JSON list of C-alpha atoms in Angstrom, two decimals:
[
{"chain": "E", "resi": 1, "resn": "UNK", "atom": "CA", "xyz": [-11.40, -8.43, 16.36]},
{"chain": "E", "resi": 2, "resn": "UNK", "atom": "CA", "xyz": [-11.58, -6.02, 19.24]},
{"chain": "E", "resi": 3, "resn": "UNK", "atom": "CA", "xyz": [-11.65, -2.52, 18.03]},
{"chain": "E", "resi": 4, "resn": "UNK", "atom": "CA", "xyz": [-14.24, -1.04, 16.04]},
{"chain": "E", "resi": 5, "resn": "UNK", "atom": "CA", "xyz": [-13.94, -0.48, 12.12]},
{"chain": "E", "resi": 6, "resn": "UNK", "atom": "CA", "xyz": [-14.41, 2.74, 10.16]},
{"chain": "E", "resi": 7, "resn": "UNK", "atom": "CA", "xyz": [-16.19, 0.87, 7.41]},
{"chain": "E", "resi": 8, "resn": "UNK", "atom": "CA", "xyz": [-18.68, -2.16, 6.63]},
{"chain": "E", "resi": 9, "resn": "UNK", "atom": "CA", "xyz": [-17.56, -5.43, 6.20]},
{"chain": "E", "resi": 10, "resn": "UNK", "atom": "CA", "xyz": [-18.76, -7.35, 3.06]},
{"chain": "E", "resi": 11, "resn": "UNK", "atom": "CA", "xyz": [-17.83, -10.81, 1.75]},
{"chain": "E", "resi": 12, "resn": "UNK", "atom": "CA", "xyz": [-17.88, -11.65, -1.85]},
{"chain": "E", "resi": 13, "resn": "UNK", "atom": "CA", "xyz": [-17.54, -15.32, -2.88]},
{"chain": "E", "resi": 14, "resn": "UNK", "atom": "CA", "xyz": [-16.33, -14.43, -6.57]},
{"chain": "E", "resi": 15, "resn": "UNK", "atom": "CA", "xyz": [-14.41, -11.84, -8.34]},
{"chain": "E", "resi": 16, "resn": "UNK", "atom": "CA", "xyz": [-17.51, -11.09, -10.34]},
{"chain": "E", "resi": 17, "resn": "UNK", "atom": "CA", "xyz": [-19.58, -10.27, -7.15]},
{"chain": "E", "resi": 18, "resn": "UNK", "atom": "CA", "xyz": [-16.98, -7.78, -6.18]},
{"chain": "E", "resi": 19, "resn": "UNK", "atom": "CA", "xyz": [-16.92, -6.33, -9.66]},
{"chain": "E", "resi": 20, "resn": "UNK", "atom": "CA", "xyz": [-20.56, -6.02, -9.84]},
{"chain": "E", "resi": 21, "resn": "UNK", "atom": "CA", "xyz": [-20.71, -4.51, -6.51]},
{"chain": "E", "resi": 22, "resn": "UNK", "atom": "CA", "xyz": [-18.00, -1.87, -7.41]},
{"chain": "E", "resi": 23, "resn": "UNK", "atom": "CA", "xyz": [-19.83, -1.16, -10.87]},
{"chain": "E", "resi": 24, "resn": "UNK", "atom": "CA", "xyz": [-23.09, -0.31, -8.51]},
{"chain": "E", "resi": 25, "resn": "UNK", "atom": "CA", "xyz": [-21.34, 1.38, -5.54]},
{"chain": "E", "resi": 26, "resn": "UNK", "atom": "CA", "xyz": [-18.03, 2.33, -6.42]},
{"chain": "E", "resi": 27, "resn": "UNK", "atom": "CA", "xyz": [-18.59, 6.16, -7.10]},
{"chain": "E", "resi": 28, "resn": "UNK", "atom": "CA", "xyz": [-20.80, 6.43, -4.01]},
{"chain": "E", "resi": 29, "resn": "UNK", "atom": "CA", "xyz": [-19.03, 4.13, -1.18]},
{"chain": "E", "resi": 30, "resn": "UNK", "atom": "CA", "xyz": [-16.43, 5.56, 1.09]},
{"chain": "E", "resi": 31, "resn": "UNK", "atom": "CA", "xyz": [-14.98, 2.14, 1.14]},
{"chain": "E", "resi": 32, "resn": "UNK", "atom": "CA", "xyz": [-15.29, -1.42, 2.84]},
{"chain": "E", "resi": 33, "resn": "UNK", "atom": "CA", "xyz": [-13.48, -3.91, 4.49]},
{"chain": "E", "resi": 34, "resn": "UNK", "atom": "CA", "xyz": [-14.02, -7.34, 2.43]},
{"chain": "E", "resi": 35, "resn": "UNK", "atom": "CA", "xyz": [-13.76, -10.59, 4.27]},
{"chain": "E", "resi": 36, "resn": "UNK", "atom": "CA", "xyz": [-11.46, -12.71, 2.68]},
{"chain": "E", "resi": 37, "resn": "UNK", "atom": "CA", "xyz": [-10.99, -16.54, 3.43]},
{"chain": "E", "resi": 38, "resn": "UNK", "atom": "CA", "xyz": [-7.39, -17.73, 4.57]},
{"chain": "E", "resi": 39, "resn": "UNK", "atom": "CA", "xyz": [-5.76, -20.22, 1.96]},
{"chain": "E", "resi": 40, "resn": "UNK", "atom": "CA", "xyz": [-6.14, -23.03, 4.32]},
{"chain": "E", "resi": 41, "resn": "UNK", "atom": "CA", "xyz": [-9.87, -22.48, 5.02]},
{"chain": "E", "resi": 42, "resn": "UNK", "atom": "CA", "xyz": [-11.22, -24.08, 2.14]},
{"chain": "E", "resi": 43, "resn": "UNK", "atom": "CA", "xyz": [-13.86, -21.36, 2.07]},
{"chain": "E", "resi": 44, "resn": "UNK", "atom": "CA", "xyz": [-15.09, -20.08, -1.39]},
{"chain": "E", "resi": 45, "resn": "UNK", "atom": "CA", "xyz": [-13.83, -16.42, -1.30]},
{"chain": "E", "resi": 46, "resn": "UNK", "atom": "CA", "xyz": [-12.42, -13.96, -3.57]},
{"chain": "E", "resi": 47, "resn": "UNK", "atom": "CA", "xyz": [-8.51, -13.64, -3.09]},
{"chain": "E", "resi": 48, "resn": "UNK", "atom": "CA", "xyz": [-6.74, -10.67, -2.38]},
{"chain": "E", "resi": 49, "resn": "UNK", "atom": "CA", "xyz": [-5.15, -10.57, -5.71]},
{"chain": "E", "resi": 50, "resn": "UNK", "atom": "CA", "xyz": [-8.50, -10.67, -7.24]},
{"chain": "E", "resi": 51, "resn": "UNK", "atom": "CA", "xyz": [-9.89, -7.92, -5.14]},
{"chain": "E", "resi": 52, "resn": "UNK", "atom": "CA", "xyz": [-7.07, -5.80, -5.92]},
{"chain": "E", "resi": 53, "resn": "UNK", "atom": "CA", "xyz": [-7.03, -6.08, -9.41]},
{"chain": "E", "resi": 54, "resn": "UNK", "atom": "CA", "xyz": [-10.77, -5.29, -9.58]},
{"chain": "E", "resi": 55, "resn": "UNK", "atom": "CA", "xyz": [-10.10, -2.44, -7.14]},
{"chain": "E", "resi": 56, "resn": "UNK", "atom": "CA", "xyz": [-7.68, -1.12, -9.70]},
{"chain": "E", "resi": 57, "resn": "UNK", "atom": "CA", "xyz": [-9.83, -0.98, -12.37]},
{"chain": "E", "resi": 58, "resn": "UNK", "atom": "CA", "xyz": [-12.49, 1.16, -10.69]},
{"chain": "E", "resi": 59, "resn": "UNK", "atom": "CA", "xyz": [-10.01, 3.70, -9.35]},
{"chain": "E", "resi": 60, "resn": "UNK", "atom": "CA", "xyz": [-9.82, 2.29, -5.80]},
{"chain": "E", "resi": 61, "resn": "UNK", "atom": "CA", "xyz": [-7.06, 0.88, -3.68]},
{"chain": "E", "resi": 62, "resn": "UNK", "atom": "CA", "xyz": [-6.18, -1.32, -0.99]},
{"chain": "E", "resi": 63, "resn": "UNK", "atom": "CA", "xyz": [-5.27, -0.13, 2.49]},
{"chain": "E", "resi": 64, "resn": "UNK", "atom": "CA", "xyz": [-4.93, -1.84, 5.99]},
{"chain": "E", "resi": 65, "resn": "UNK", "atom": "CA", "xyz": [-5.25, -5.39, 6.46]},
{"chain": "E", "resi": 66, "resn": "UNK", "atom": "CA", "xyz": [-6.59, -6.66, 9.62]},
{"chain": "E", "resi": 67, "resn": "UNK", "atom": "CA", "xyz": [-6.72, -10.05, 11.42]},
{"chain": "E", "resi": 68, "resn": "UNK", "atom": "CA", "xyz": [-10.70, -11.25, 11.68]},
{"chain": "E", "resi": 69, "resn": "UNK", "atom": "CA", "xyz": [-10.68, -15.06, 13.06]},
{"chain": "E", "resi": 70, "resn": "UNK", "atom": "CA", "xyz": [-9.56, -18.29, 12.23]},
{"chain": "E", "resi": 71, "resn": "UNK", "atom": "CA", "xyz": [-10.63, -18.34, 8.77]},
{"chain": "E", "resi": 72, "resn": "UNK", "atom": "CA", "xyz": [-10.59, -14.98, 7.53]},
{"chain": "E", "resi": 73, "resn": "UNK", "atom": "CA", "xyz": [-8.67, -11.49, 7.48]},
{"chain": "E", "resi": 74, "resn": "UNK", "atom": "CA", "xyz": [-10.18, -8.26, 6.49]},
{"chain": "E", "resi": 75, "resn": "UNK", "atom": "CA", "xyz": [-8.51, -5.99, 3.72]},
{"chain": "E", "resi": 76, "resn": "UNK", "atom": "CA", "xyz": [-9.90, -2.45, 3.46]},
{"chain": "E", "resi": 77, "resn": "UNK", "atom": "CA", "xyz": [-10.50, -1.18, 0.00]},
{"chain": "E", "resi": 78, "resn": "UNK", "atom": "CA", "xyz": [-11.16, 2.59, -0.73]},
{"chain": "E", "resi": 79, "resn": "UNK", "atom": "CA", "xyz": [-11.33, 5.11, -3.70]},
{"chain": "E", "resi": 80, "resn": "UNK", "atom": "CA", "xyz": [-8.16, 6.26, -4.18]},
{"chain": "E", "resi": 81, "resn": "UNK", "atom": "CA", "xyz": [-7.52, 9.76, -2.97]},
{"chain": "E", "resi": 82, "resn": "UNK", "atom": "CA", "xyz": [-6.58, 12.46, -5.71]},
{"chain": "E", "resi": 83, "resn": "UNK", "atom": "CA", "xyz": [-3.04, 12.89, -4.50]},
{"chain": "E", "resi": 84, "resn": "UNK", "atom": "CA", "xyz": [-2.57, 9.28, -3.40]},
{"chain": "E", "resi": 85, "resn": "UNK", "atom": "CA", "xyz": [0.99, 8.14, -3.93]},
{"chain": "E", "resi": 86, "resn": "UNK", "atom": "CA", "xyz": [1.13, 5.15, -6.19]},
{"chain": "E", "resi": 87, "resn": "UNK", "atom": "CA", "xyz": [3.45, 2.08, -5.91]},
{"chain": "E", "resi": 88, "resn": "UNK", "atom": "CA", "xyz": [5.50, 0.68, -8.91]},
{"chain": "E", "resi": 89, "resn": "UNK", "atom": "CA", "xyz": [3.55, -2.69, -8.52]},
{"chain": "E", "resi": 90, "resn": "UNK", "atom": "CA", "xyz": [0.23, -1.10, -8.89]},
{"chain": "E", "resi": 91, "resn": "UNK", "atom": "CA", "xyz": [1.43, 1.11, -11.74]},
{"chain": "E", "resi": 92, "resn": "UNK", "atom": "CA", "xyz": [2.39, -2.28, -13.76]},
{"chain": "E", "resi": 93, "resn": "UNK", "atom": "CA", "xyz": [-0.77, -3.98, -12.73]},
{"chain": "E", "resi": 94, "resn": "UNK", "atom": "CA", "xyz": [-2.88, -1.13, -14.09]},
{"chain": "E", "resi": 95, "resn": "UNK", "atom": "CA", "xyz": [-0.84, -1.09, -17.36]},
{"chain": "E", "resi": 96, "resn": "UNK", "atom": "CA", "xyz": [-1.57, -4.75, -17.63]},
{"chain": "E", "resi": 97, "resn": "UNK", "atom": "CA", "xyz": [-5.43, -4.03, -17.02]},
{"chain": "E", "resi": 98, "resn": "UNK", "atom": "CA", "xyz": [-5.64, -1.33, -19.32]},
{"chain": "E", "resi": 99, "resn": "UNK", "atom": "CA", "xyz": [-3.70, -3.64, -22.08]},
{"chain": "E", "resi": 100, "resn": "UNK", "atom": "CA", "xyz": [-6.41, -6.07, -21.32]},
{"chain": "E", "resi": 101, "resn": "UNK", "atom": "CA", "xyz": [-9.25, -3.49, -21.63]},
{"chain": "E", "resi": 102, "resn": "UNK", "atom": "CA", "xyz": [-10.39, -4.14, -18.04]},
{"chain": "E", "resi": 103, "resn": "UNK", "atom": "CA", "xyz": [-10.19, -0.82, -16.79]},
{"chain": "E", "resi": 104, "resn": "UNK", "atom": "CA", "xyz": [-13.33, 1.27, -16.22]},
{"chain": "E", "resi": 105, "resn": "UNK", "atom": "CA", "xyz": [-13.86, 5.01, -16.72]},
{"chain": "E", "resi": 106, "resn": "UNK", "atom": "CA", "xyz": [-13.26, 5.77, -13.01]},
{"chain": "E", "resi": 107, "resn": "UNK", "atom": "CA", "xyz": [-10.09, 3.73, -12.77]},
{"chain": "E", "resi": 108, "resn": "UNK", "atom": "CA", "xyz": [-9.04, 5.67, -15.97]},
{"chain": "E", "resi": 109, "resn": "UNK", "atom": "CA", "xyz": [-9.71, 8.95, -14.44]},
{"chain": "E", "resi": 110, "resn": "UNK", "atom": "CA", "xyz": [-7.62, 7.79, -11.58]},
{"chain": "E", "resi": 111, "resn": "UNK", "atom": "CA", "xyz": [-4.56, 7.05, -13.69]},
{"chain": "E", "resi": 112, "resn": "UNK", "atom": "CA", "xyz": [-5.12, 10.22, -15.70]},
{"chain": "E", "resi": 113, "resn": "UNK", "atom": "CA", "xyz": [-5.20, 12.32, -12.67]},
{"chain": "E", "resi": 114, "resn": "UNK", "atom": "CA", "xyz": [-2.10, 10.72, -11.07]},
{"chain": "E", "resi": 115, "resn": "UNK", "atom": "CA", "xyz": [-0.37, 11.45, -14.27]},
{"chain": "E", "resi": 116, "resn": "UNK", "atom": "CA", "xyz": [-1.47, 15.06, -14.09]},
{"chain": "E", "resi": 117, "resn": "UNK", "atom": "CA", "xyz": [-0.56, 15.72, -10.60]},
{"chain": "E", "resi": 118, "resn": "UNK", "atom": "CA", "xyz": [2.85, 13.53, -10.89]},
{"chain": "E", "resi": 119, "resn": "UNK", "atom": "CA", "xyz": [1.79, 11.01, -8.40]},
{"chain": "E", "resi": 120, "resn": "UNK", "atom": "CA", "xyz": [2.53, 8.60, -11.36]},
{"chain": "E", "resi": 121, "resn": "UNK", "atom": "CA", "xyz": [6.11, 9.59, -11.62]},
{"chain": "E", "resi": 122, "resn": "UNK", "atom": "CA", "xyz": [6.56, 9.57, -7.87]},
{"chain": "E", "resi": 123, "resn": "UNK", "atom": "CA", "xyz": [5.56, 5.85, -7.54]},
{"chain": "E", "resi": 124, "resn": "UNK", "atom": "CA", "xyz": [7.62, 4.14, -4.74]},
{"chain": "E", "resi": 125, "resn": "UNK", "atom": "CA", "xyz": [9.71, 0.95, -5.17]},
{"chain": "E", "resi": 126, "resn": "UNK", "atom": "CA", "xyz": [8.62, -2.31, -3.75]},
{"chain": "E", "resi": 127, "resn": "UNK", "atom": "CA", "xyz": [10.48, -3.71, -0.73]},
{"chain": "E", "resi": 128, "resn": "UNK", "atom": "CA", "xyz": [12.59, -5.96, -3.18]},
{"chain": "E", "resi": 129, "resn": "UNK", "atom": "CA", "xyz": [14.01, -3.27, -4.91]},
{"chain": "E", "resi": 130, "resn": "UNK", "atom": "CA", "xyz": [14.05, 0.10, -2.90]},
{"chain": "E", "resi": 131, "resn": "UNK", "atom": "CA", "xyz": [17.37, 1.41, -2.26]},
{"chain": "E", "resi": 132, "resn": "UNK", "atom": "CA", "xyz": [19.42, 3.14, 0.70]},
{"chain": "E", "resi": 133, "resn": "UNK", "atom": "CA", "xyz": [19.43, 6.71, -0.07]},
{"chain": "E", "resi": 134, "resn": "UNK", "atom": "CA", "xyz": [22.82, 8.35, -0.23]},
{"chain": "E", "resi": 135, "resn": "UNK", "atom": "CA", "xyz": [22.20, 10.66, 2.70]},
{"chain": "E", "resi": 136, "resn": "UNK", "atom": "CA", "xyz": [21.15, 7.56, 4.97]},
{"chain": "E", "resi": 137, "resn": "UNK", "atom": "CA", "xyz": [24.38, 5.70, 3.70]},
{"chain": "E", "resi": 138, "resn": "UNK", "atom": "CA", "xyz": [26.44, 8.84, 4.94]},
{"chain": "E", "resi": 139, "resn": "UNK", "atom": "CA", "xyz": [24.62, 9.08, 7.92]},
{"chain": "E", "resi": 140, "resn": "UNK", "atom": "CA", "xyz": [25.33, 5.56, 8.90]},
{"chain": "E", "resi": 141, "resn": "UNK", "atom": "CA", "xyz": [28.89, 5.91, 8.30]},
{"chain": "E", "resi": 142, "resn": "UNK", "atom": "CA", "xyz": [29.22, 8.47, 10.74]},
{"chain": "E", "resi": 143, "resn": "UNK", "atom": "CA", "xyz": [27.30, 6.48, 13.48]},
{"chain": "E", "resi": 144, "resn": "UNK", "atom": "CA", "xyz": [28.46, 2.91, 13.96]},
{"chain": "E", "resi": 145, "resn": "UNK", "atom": "CA", "xyz": [25.88, 2.21, 16.45]},
{"chain": "E", "resi": 146, "resn": "UNK", "atom": "CA", "xyz": [22.77, 3.26, 14.18]},
{"chain": "E", "resi": 147, "resn": "UNK", "atom": "CA", "xyz": [24.70, 1.23, 11.37]},
{"chain": "E", "resi": 148, "resn": "UNK", "atom": "CA", "xyz": [25.11, -1.67, 13.35]},
{"chain": "E", "resi": 149, "resn": "UNK", "atom": "CA", "xyz": [21.42, -1.84, 14.32]},
{"chain": "E", "resi": 150, "resn": "UNK", "atom": "CA", "xyz": [20.12, -0.95, 10.97]},
{"chain": "E", "resi": 151, "resn": "UNK", "atom": "CA", "xyz": [21.79, -4.15, 9.65]},
{"chain": "E", "resi": 152, "resn": "UNK", "atom": "CA", "xyz": [19.77, -6.13, 12.12]},
{"chain": "E", "resi": 153, "resn": "UNK", "atom": "CA", "xyz": [16.45, -4.88, 10.95]},
{"chain": "E", "resi": 154, "resn": "UNK", "atom": "CA", "xyz": [13.70, -7.12, 9.86]},
{"chain": "E", "resi": 155, "resn": "UNK", "atom": "CA", "xyz": [12.63, -6.32, 6.22]},
{"chain": "E", "resi": 156, "resn": "UNK", "atom": "CA", "xyz": [9.39, -4.50, 7.35]},
{"chain": "E", "resi": 157, "resn": "UNK", "atom": "CA", "xyz": [11.24, -2.15, 9.54]},
{"chain": "E", "resi": 158, "resn": "UNK", "atom": "CA", "xyz": [14.01, -1.65, 6.96]},
{"chain": "E", "resi": 159, "resn": "UNK", "atom": "CA", "xyz": [11.42, -0.76, 4.33]},
{"chain": "E", "resi": 160, "resn": "UNK", "atom": "CA", "xyz": [9.45, 1.34, 6.59]},
{"chain": "E", "resi": 161, "resn": "UNK", "atom": "CA", "xyz": [12.45, 3.60, 7.14]},
{"chain": "E", "resi": 162, "resn": "UNK", "atom": "CA", "xyz": [13.54, 3.52, 3.63]},
{"chain": "E", "resi": 163, "resn": "UNK", "atom": "CA", "xyz": [10.03, 4.26, 2.11]},
{"chain": "E", "resi": 164, "resn": "UNK", "atom": "CA", "xyz": [9.50, 7.08, 4.39]},
{"chain": "E", "resi": 165, "resn": "UNK", "atom": "CA", "xyz": [12.71, 8.90, 3.53]},
{"chain": "E", "resi": 166, "resn": "UNK", "atom": "CA", "xyz": [12.14, 8.18, -0.28]},
{"chain": "E", "resi": 167, "resn": "UNK", "atom": "CA", "xyz": [8.71, 9.40, -0.11]},
{"chain": "E", "resi": 168, "resn": "UNK", "atom": "CA", "xyz": [9.49, 13.00, 1.56]},
{"chain": "E", "resi": 169, "resn": "UNK", "atom": "CA", "xyz": [8.41, 15.52, -0.77]},
{"chain": "E", "resi": 170, "resn": "UNK", "atom": "CA", "xyz": [10.64, 18.27, 0.68]},
{"chain": "E", "resi": 171, "resn": "UNK", "atom": "CA", "xyz": [14.48, 18.25, 1.43]},
{"chain": "E", "resi": 172, "resn": "UNK", "atom": "CA", "xyz": [13.52, 19.53, 4.79]},
{"chain": "E", "resi": 173, "resn": "UNK", "atom": "CA", "xyz": [11.11, 16.80, 5.54]},
{"chain": "E", "resi": 174, "resn": "UNK", "atom": "CA", "xyz": [13.79, 14.29, 4.40]},
{"chain": "E", "resi": 175, "resn": "UNK", "atom": "CA", "xyz": [16.48, 15.88, 6.58]},
{"chain": "E", "resi": 176, "resn": "UNK", "atom": "CA", "xyz": [14.16, 15.81, 9.75]},
{"chain": "E", "resi": 177, "resn": "UNK", "atom": "CA", "xyz": [13.07, 12.26, 8.95]},
{"chain": "E", "resi": 178, "resn": "UNK", "atom": "CA", "xyz": [16.84, 11.29, 8.53]},
{"chain": "E", "resi": 179, "resn": "UNK", "atom": "CA", "xyz": [17.96, 12.74, 11.83]},
{"chain": "E", "resi": 180, "resn": "UNK", "atom": "CA", "xyz": [14.96, 10.90, 13.59]},
{"chain": "E", "resi": 181, "resn": "UNK", "atom": "CA", "xyz": [15.81, 7.55, 12.41]},
{"chain": "E", "resi": 182, "resn": "UNK", "atom": "CA", "xyz": [19.35, 7.81, 12.91]},
{"chain": "E", "resi": 183, "resn": "UNK", "atom": "CA", "xyz": [18.50, 8.64, 16.66]},
{"chain": "E", "resi": 184, "resn": "UNK", "atom": "CA", "xyz": [16.14, 5.63, 16.76]},
{"chain": "E", "resi": 185, "resn": "UNK", "atom": "CA", "xyz": [18.23, 3.38, 15.22]},
{"chain": "E", "resi": 186, "resn": "UNK", "atom": "CA", "xyz": [21.29, 4.56, 17.72]},
{"chain": "E", "resi": 187, "resn": "UNK", "atom": "CA", "xyz": [18.90, 3.84, 20.82]},
{"chain": "E", "resi": 188, "resn": "UNK", "atom": "CA", "xyz": [17.72, 0.41, 19.11]},
{"chain": "E", "resi": 189, "resn": "UNK", "atom": "CA", "xyz": [14.11, 1.43, 18.43]},
{"chain": "E", "resi": 190, "resn": "UNK", "atom": "CA", "xyz": [12.15, 0.55, 15.30]},
{"chain": "E", "resi": 191, "resn": "UNK", "atom": "CA", "xyz": [9.34, 1.89, 13.74]},
{"chain": "E", "resi": 192, "resn": "UNK", "atom": "CA", "xyz": [6.86, -1.19, 13.99]}
]
């Protein structure tokens, strides 16, 4: 790992240990990186899925994943910001956690806040179900070179464009992004 990190690194062997840490520090910590063992390492470690479910219970969210070494990767977890956008996947997870009565007051407060400020209803689709917005379809029909390159994009670059278009809050922001992405596609450029 070459660059300095903005949060401390911690390791948890079990989901119970991460849960206990959040119960004690969840309202005061600005976030951490969890050192998670890779599947092939055979090291006792919390899994990413376990860490995310527990984070959601406390109103926290996953962020950037970074490489660490041959046996571990780092996953950043932070308290959810008041206006952060929810994913459909995390909404489903939270509804299951609520039904299982696993949510903590801070996690329920994050859900209530998201519902109050409309972020809950603006949740974004996962890569598997996200659609091409009509205005992008129309722009691609007008620009054959951009359309041809768009068809060659790997899923991560395709999703990056679609997500950024869908998440634009203002029509003018969406139009500006659309123009930018059509230009990039025409030049054979990608976001990642």
